Coordinates of C-alpha atoms in Angstrom, one line a residue:
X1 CA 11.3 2.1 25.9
X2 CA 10.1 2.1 22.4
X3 CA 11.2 -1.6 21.5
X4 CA 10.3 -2.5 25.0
X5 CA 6.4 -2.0 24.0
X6 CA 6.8 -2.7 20.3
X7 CA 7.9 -6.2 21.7
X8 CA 5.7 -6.7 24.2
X9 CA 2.4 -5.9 21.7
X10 CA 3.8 -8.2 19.1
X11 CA 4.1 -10.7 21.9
X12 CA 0.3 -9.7 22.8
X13 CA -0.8 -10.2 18.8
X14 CA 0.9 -13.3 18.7
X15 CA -0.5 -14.7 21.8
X16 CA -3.9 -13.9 20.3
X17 CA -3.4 -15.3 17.2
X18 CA -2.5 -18.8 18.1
X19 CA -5.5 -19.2 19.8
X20 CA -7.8 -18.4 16.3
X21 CA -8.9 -20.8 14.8
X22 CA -8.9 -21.1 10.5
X23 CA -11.6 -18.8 9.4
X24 CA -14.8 -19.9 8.2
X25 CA -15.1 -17.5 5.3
X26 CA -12.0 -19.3 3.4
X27 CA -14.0 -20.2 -0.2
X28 CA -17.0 -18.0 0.4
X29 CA -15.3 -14.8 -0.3
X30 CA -11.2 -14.5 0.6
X31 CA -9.9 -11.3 1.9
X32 CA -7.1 -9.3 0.9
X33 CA -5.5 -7.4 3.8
X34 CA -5.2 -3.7 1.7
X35 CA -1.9 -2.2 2.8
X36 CA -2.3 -4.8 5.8
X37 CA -6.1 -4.6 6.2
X38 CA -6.2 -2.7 9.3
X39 CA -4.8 0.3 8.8
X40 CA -7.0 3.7 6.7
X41 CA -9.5 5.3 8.8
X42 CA -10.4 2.1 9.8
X43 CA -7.4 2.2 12.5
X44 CA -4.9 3.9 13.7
X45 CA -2.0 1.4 13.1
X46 CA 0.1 2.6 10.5
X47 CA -1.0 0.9 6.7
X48 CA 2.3 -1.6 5.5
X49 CA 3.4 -1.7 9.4
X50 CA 4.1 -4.7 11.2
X51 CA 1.5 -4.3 13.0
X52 CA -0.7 -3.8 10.5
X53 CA 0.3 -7.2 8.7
X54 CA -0.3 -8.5 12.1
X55 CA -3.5 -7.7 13.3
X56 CA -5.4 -7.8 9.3
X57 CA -3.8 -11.4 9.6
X58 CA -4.8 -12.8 12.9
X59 CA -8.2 -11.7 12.0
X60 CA -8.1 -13.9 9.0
X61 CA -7.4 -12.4 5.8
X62 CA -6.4 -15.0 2.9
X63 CA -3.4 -12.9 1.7
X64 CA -1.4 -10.0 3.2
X65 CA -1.3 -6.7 -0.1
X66 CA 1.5 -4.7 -0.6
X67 CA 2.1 -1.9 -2.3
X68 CA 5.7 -2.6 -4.4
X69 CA 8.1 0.7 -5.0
X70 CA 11.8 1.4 -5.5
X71 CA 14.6 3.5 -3.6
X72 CA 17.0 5.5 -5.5
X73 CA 19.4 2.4 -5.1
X74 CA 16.8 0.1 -6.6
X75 CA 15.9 -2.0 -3.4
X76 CA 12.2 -2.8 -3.4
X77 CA 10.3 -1.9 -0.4
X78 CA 6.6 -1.6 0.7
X79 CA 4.8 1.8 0.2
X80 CA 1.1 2.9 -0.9
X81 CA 2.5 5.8 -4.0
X82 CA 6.0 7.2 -4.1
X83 CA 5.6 10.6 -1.8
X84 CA 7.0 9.5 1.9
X85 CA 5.6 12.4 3.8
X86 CA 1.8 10.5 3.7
X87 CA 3.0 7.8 6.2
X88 CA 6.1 8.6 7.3
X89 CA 8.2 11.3 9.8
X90 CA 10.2 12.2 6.9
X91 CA 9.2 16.4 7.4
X92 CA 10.2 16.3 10.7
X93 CA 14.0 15.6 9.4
X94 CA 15.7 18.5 8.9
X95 CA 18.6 17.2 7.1
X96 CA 16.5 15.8 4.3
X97 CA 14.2 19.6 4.2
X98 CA 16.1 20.9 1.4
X99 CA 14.7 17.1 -0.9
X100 CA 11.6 18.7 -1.0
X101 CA 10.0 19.2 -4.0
X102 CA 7.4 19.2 -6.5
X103 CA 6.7 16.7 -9.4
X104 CA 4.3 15.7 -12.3
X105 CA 3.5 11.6 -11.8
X106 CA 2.3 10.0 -15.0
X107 CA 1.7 6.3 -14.7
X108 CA 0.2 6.2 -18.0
X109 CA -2.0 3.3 -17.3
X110 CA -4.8 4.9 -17.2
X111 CA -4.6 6.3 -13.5
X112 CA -5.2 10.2 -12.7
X113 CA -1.5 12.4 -13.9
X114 CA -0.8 13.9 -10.7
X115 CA 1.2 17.3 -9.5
X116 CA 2.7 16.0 -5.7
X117 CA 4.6 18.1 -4.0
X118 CA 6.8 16.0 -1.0
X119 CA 9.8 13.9 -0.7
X120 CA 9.7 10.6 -2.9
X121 CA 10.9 7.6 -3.1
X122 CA 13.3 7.4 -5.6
X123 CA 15.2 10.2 -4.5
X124 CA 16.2 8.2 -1.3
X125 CA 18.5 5.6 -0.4
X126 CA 17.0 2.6 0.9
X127 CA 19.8 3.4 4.3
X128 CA 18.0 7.1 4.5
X129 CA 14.3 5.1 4.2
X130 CA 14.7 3.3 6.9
X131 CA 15.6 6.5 8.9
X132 CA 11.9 6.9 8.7
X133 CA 9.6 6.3 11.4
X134 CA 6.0 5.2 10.4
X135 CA 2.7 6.7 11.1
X136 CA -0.8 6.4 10.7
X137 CA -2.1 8.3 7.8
X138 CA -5.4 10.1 9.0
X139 CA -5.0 10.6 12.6
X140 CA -2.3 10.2 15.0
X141 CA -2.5 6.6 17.1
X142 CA 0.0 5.2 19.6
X143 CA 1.7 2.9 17.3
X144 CA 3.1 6.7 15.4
X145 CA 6.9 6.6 15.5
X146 CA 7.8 2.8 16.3
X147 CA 7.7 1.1 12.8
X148 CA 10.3 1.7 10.1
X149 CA 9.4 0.7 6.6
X150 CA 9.8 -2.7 5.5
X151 CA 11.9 -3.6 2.3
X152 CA 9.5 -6.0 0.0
X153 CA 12.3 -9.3 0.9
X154 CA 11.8 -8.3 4.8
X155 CA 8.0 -8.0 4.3
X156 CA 7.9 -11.4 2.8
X157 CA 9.6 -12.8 6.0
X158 CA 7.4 -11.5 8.3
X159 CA 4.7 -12.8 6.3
X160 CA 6.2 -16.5 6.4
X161 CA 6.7 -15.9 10.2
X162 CA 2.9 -14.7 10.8
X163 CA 2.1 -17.9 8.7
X164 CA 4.4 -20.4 11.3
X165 CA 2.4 -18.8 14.5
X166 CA -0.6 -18.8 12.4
X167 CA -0.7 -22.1 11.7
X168 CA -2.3 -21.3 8.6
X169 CA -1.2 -20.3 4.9
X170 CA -0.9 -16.6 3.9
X171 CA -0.7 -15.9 0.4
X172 CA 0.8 -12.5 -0.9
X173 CA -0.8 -9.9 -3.3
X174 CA 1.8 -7.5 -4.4
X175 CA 1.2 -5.0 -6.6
X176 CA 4.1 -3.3 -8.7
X177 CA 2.9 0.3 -8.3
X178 CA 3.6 2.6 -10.4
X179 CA 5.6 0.3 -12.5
X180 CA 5.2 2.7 -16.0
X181 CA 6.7 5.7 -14.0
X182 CA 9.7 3.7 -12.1
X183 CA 10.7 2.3 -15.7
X184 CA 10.5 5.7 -16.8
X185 CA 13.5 6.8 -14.6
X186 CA 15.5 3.4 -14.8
X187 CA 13.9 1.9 -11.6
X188 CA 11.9 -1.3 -13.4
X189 CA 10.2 -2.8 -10.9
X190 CA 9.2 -6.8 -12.7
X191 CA 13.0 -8.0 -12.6
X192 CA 13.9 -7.0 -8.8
X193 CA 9.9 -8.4 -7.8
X194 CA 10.8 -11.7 -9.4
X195 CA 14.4 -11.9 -8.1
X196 CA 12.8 -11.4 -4.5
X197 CA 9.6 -13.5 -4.8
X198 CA 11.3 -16.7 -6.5
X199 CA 13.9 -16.1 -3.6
X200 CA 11.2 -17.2 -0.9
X201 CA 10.3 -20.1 -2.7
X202 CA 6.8 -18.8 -4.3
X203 CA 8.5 -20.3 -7.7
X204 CA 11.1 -21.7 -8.8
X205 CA 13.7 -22.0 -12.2
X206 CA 14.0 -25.5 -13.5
X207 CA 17.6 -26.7 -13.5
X208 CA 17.8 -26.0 -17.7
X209 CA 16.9 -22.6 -17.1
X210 CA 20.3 -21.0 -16.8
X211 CA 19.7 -17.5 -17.1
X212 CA 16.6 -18.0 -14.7
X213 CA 14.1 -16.6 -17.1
X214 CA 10.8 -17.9 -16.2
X215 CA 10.0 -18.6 -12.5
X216 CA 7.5 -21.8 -12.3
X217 CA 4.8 -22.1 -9.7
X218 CA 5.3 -26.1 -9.7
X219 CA 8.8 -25.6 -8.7
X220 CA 7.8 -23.5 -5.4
X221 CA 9.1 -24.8 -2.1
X222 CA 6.9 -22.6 0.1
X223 CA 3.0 -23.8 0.1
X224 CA 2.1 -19.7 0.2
X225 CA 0.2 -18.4 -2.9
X226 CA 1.7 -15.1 -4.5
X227 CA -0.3 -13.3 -6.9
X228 CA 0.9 -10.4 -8.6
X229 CA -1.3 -7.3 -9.2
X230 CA -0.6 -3.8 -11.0
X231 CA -2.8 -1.4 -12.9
X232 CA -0.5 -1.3 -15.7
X233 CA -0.6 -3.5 -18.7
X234 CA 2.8 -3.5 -19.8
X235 CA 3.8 -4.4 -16.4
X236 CA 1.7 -7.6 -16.5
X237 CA 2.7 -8.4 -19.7
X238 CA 6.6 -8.2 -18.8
X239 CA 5.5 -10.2 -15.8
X240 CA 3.8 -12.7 -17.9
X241 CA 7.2 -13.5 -19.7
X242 CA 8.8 -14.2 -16.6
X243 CA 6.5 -16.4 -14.3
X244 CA 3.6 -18.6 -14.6
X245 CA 2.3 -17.1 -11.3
X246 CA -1.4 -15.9 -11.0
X247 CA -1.3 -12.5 -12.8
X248 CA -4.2 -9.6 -11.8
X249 CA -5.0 -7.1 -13.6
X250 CA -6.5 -4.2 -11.7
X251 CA -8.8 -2.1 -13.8
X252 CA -9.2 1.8 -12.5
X253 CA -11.9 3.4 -11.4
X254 CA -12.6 5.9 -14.1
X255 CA -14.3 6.0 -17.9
X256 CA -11.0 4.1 -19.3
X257 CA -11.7 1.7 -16.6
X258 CA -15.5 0.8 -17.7
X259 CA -14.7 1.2 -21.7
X260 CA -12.1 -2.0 -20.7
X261 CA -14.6 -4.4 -19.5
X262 CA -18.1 -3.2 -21.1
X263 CA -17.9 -6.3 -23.7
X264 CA -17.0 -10.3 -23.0
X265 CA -14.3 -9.0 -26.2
X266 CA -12.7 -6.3 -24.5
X267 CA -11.9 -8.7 -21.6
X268 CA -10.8 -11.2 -23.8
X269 CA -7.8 -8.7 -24.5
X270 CA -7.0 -8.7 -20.7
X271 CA -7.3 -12.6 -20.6
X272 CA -4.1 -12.5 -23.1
X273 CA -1.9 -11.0 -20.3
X274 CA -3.9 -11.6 -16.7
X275 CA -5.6 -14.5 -15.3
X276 CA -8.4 -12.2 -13.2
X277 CA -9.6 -9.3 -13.1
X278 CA -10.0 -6.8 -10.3
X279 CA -13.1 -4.5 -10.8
X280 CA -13.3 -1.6 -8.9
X281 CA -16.6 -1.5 -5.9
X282 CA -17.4 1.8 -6.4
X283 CA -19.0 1.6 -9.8
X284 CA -22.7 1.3 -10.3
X285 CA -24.2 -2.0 -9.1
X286 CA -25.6 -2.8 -12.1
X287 CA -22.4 -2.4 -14.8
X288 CA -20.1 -4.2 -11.7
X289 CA -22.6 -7.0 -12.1
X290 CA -22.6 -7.3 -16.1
X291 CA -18.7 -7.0 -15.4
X292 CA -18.2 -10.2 -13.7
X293 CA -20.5 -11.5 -15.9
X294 CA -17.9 -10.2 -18.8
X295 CA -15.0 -11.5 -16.7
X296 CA -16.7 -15.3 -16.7
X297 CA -17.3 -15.2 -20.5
X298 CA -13.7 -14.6 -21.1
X299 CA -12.7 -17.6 -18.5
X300 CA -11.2 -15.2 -16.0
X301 CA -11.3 -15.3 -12.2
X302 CA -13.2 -12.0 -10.4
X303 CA -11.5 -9.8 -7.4
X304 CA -12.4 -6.7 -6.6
X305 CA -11.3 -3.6 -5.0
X306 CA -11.8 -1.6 -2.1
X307 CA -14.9 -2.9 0.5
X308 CA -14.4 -0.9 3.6
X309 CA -17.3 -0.5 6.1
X310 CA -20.5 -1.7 4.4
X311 CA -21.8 -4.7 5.4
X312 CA -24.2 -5.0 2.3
X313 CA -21.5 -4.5 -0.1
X314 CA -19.7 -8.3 1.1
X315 CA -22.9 -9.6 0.6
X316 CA -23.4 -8.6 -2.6
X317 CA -20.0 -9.8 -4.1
X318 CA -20.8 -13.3 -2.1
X319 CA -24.1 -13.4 -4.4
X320 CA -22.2 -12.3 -7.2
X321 CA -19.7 -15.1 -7.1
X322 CA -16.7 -13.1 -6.5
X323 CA -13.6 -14.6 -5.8
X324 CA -11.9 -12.0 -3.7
X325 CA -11.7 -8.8 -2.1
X326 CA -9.4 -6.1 -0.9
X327 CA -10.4 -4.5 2.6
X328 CA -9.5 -2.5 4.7
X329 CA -11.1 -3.8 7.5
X330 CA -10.2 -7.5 7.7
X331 CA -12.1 -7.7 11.1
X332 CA -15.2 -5.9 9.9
X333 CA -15.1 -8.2 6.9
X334 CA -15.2 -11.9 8.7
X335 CA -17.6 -10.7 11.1
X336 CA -20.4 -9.7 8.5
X337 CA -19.2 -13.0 6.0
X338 CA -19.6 -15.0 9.3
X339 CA -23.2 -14.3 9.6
X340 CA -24.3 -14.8 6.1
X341 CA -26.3 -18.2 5.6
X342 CA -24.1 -19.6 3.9
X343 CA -21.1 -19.7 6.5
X344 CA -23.0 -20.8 9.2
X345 CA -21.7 -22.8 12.2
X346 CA -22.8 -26.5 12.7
X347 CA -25.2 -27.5 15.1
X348 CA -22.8 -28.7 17.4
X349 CA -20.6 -25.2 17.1
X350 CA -23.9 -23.4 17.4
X351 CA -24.6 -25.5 21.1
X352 CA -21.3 -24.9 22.9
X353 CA -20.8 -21.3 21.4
X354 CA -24.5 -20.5 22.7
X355 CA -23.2 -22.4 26.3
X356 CA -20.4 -20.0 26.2
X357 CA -22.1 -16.7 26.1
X358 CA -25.0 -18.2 28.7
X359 CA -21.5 -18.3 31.1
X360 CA -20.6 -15.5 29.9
X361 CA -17.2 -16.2 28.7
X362 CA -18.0 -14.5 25.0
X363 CA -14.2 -13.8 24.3
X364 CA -13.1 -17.4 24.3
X365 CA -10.0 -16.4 26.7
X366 CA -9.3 -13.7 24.2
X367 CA -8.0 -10.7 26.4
X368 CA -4.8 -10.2 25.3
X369 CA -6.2 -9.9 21.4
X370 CA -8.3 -6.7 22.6
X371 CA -5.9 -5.0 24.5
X372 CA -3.5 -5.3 21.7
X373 CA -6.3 -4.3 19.3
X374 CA -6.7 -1.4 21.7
X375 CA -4.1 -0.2 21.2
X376 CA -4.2 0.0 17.4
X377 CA -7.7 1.1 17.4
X378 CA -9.3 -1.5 16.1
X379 CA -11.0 -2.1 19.8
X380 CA -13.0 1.2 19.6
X381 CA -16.3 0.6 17.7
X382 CA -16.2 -2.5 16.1
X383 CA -13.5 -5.3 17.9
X384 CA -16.4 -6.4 20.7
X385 CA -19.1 -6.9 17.8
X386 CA -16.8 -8.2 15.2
X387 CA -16.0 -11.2 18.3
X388 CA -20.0 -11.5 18.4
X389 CA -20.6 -12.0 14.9
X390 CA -17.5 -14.3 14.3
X391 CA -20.4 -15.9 17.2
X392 CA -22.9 -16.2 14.2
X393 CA -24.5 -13.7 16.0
X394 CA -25.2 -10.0 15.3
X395 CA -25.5 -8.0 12.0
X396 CA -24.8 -5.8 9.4
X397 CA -26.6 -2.9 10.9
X398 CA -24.6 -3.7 14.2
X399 CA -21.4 -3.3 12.1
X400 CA -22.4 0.3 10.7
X401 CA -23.8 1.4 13.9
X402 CA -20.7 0.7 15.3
X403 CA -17.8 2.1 12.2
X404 CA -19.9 5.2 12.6
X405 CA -20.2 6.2 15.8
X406 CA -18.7 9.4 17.3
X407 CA -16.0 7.4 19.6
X408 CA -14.3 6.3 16.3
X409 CA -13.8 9.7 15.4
X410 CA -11.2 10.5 18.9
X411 CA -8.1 8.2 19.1
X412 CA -7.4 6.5 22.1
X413 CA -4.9 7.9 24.6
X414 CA -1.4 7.2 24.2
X415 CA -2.1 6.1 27.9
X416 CA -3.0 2.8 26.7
X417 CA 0.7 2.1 26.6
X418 CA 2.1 2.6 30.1
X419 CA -0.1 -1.0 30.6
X420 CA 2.6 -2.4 28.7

């Protein structure tokens, strides 16, 4: 019954999908999809699902970001952290009770030292991994229990097959995570990335290159963009050895975070290993804004990292002349970048979208987008205003009326899924 209504929603996403149309916002501000975009409290689809991937993409985000880890038997696959009780089914297995434990995890890049106490990663086979069943992290949703996790080479796939029914180009964003703790227990994570990346065709080794040592971008046979993101230096510096690919380097939240990009100099340091830099949303206004203005003195391209729920927050990184941003709320995100000025529809889009509403036919045929959307949550709150705006109608207030009403606080009844 299970892969009877897992198949018929992807069938339902898909359907959906085709029918969008290439979204406006590409070159005003792109969109990351964080651990698939719809996923967080935003949703109730489990974050690096399928169905998260799906749904963050067919609402148009630029790339799809995952998380990168490792298994015990070094097989790369997509997780947010190392601990799988946090999305997964994993304490409801009693054969794998007695892996339960407690652990110190030092990064040392910067990032919080933290005492976790859980099952991880690395004390798993990739075989017992995908044992696991998937579920939404902050509330339980009807999507709980169908997906398994996805290795990073099968995540890649599905990527390039969202692309084909698409009909547009998704770029990837992986980020190695915790890279300076998996090379601390013999689990590197840079070779096995590369080996997998340059094995869908995002680079490629010229023909001299026997020993496949640096993975050019020119050489790529797939027209995707991959750009690799980690928090660590030393991972980014490794990865700069080996690829010519767009590197990232995410700067953390924190004092060590600000004292690395509070002078044009200091960012000058990170422009010797990273092409951009991702700056963090949640410092003060006024030091993000002397950042990116730090970040162009140095040459170096601006992302940043994380816009939820706040439509004034896009608007600000558009005036600021950021490149890109992570969210976890793809749909939220191109329906507020879709009513700034500057991505407004033409005259004649603005006539036959305004004929549409007068016949009331504002979902464009859409139906089978907001039952599947229903059924991941998305639909409650913010879906029906999220298809206004994308209307060059509505606002930003509209938007936070909406992600904080009461009714996104219940989840939908598992009902939902005997219409499937």
């Amino acid at each position: 019954m299970v892969s009877v209504v897992t198949s018929v929603i992807f069938a339902l996403v898909v359907n959906a999908v085709v029918s969008r149309e290439l979204p406006a916002h590409r070159g005003l501000l792109e969109l990351a999809a964080h651990r698939g975009g719809m996923s967080g409290h935003n949703s109730f689809v489990p974050e690096h699902s399928k169905a998260a991937y799906a749904l963050g993409a067919s609402y148009g985000a630029t790339y799809i970001e995952p998380d990168v880890i490792s298994s015990k038997d070094h097989v790369l696959f997509v997780m947010h952290g190392n601990e799988l009780g946090r999305t997964s089914d994993i304490a409801e297995k009693p054969q794998f009770a007695e892996r339960k434990t407690t652990k110190v995890i030092d990064d040392a890049d910067g990032c919080t030292k933290q005492t976790i106490t859980g099952w991880f990663a690395e004390d798993f086979t990739m075989d017992e991994i995908k044992s696991l069943r998937l579920r939404a992290t902050d509330r339980a949703g009807p999507f709980d229990g169908i997906y398994s996790f996805l290795t990073f080479d099968e995540m890649l796939s599905y990527v390039a097959e969202l692309s084909d029914t698409l009909g547009w180009t998704l770029g990837v964003y992986p980020e190695t995570k915790l890279s300076n703790y998996f090379a601390s227990i013999n689990l590197p994570l840079e070779d096995k990335l590369m080996e997998v990346i340059s094995s869908h065709g995002y680079c490629g080794y010229d023909e001299d290159d026997e020993e496949r040592r640096y993975c050019l971008r020119a050489l790529a046979t797939t027209s995707g963009e991959c750009l690799l993101q980690s928090f660590s230096p030393e991972s980014l510096q490794l990865l700069d050895t080996m690829t010519d690919l767009t590197t990232i380097s995410l700067i953390n939240s924190k004092q060590t975070g600000i004292d690395k990009i509070d002078t044009v100099e200091k960012v000058e340091e990170i422009a010797t290993y990273a092409d951009i830099i991702s700056i963090p949303t949640s410092f003060d206004e006024d030091f993000f804004a002397a950042a990116v203005k730090n970040a162009r003195g140095a040459g170096m391209g601006v992302h940043a990292w994380v816009a939820d729920d706040d439509a004034s927050l896009y608007a600000r990184l558009v005036d600021l002349d950021v490149d890109a941003t992570f969210t976890n709320n793809v749909a939220f995100a191109e329906g507020v970048l879709q009513t700034l000025p500057s991505s407004d529809l033409s005259k004649e889009e603005e006539e036959r979208e305004k004929k549409e509403n007068e016949e009331g036919r504002i979902f464009d045929g859409n139906v089978p987008l907001l039952v599947a959307a229903l059924c991941c949550g998305v639909f409650v709150g913010g879906v029906g205003v999220a298809i206004k705006a994308r209307r060059g109608k509505g606002n930003g207030e509209e938007f936070r009326q909406l992600s904080e009403s009461p009714r996104n606080s219940e989840a939908p009844s598992t009902d939902v899924l005997r219409y499937f």
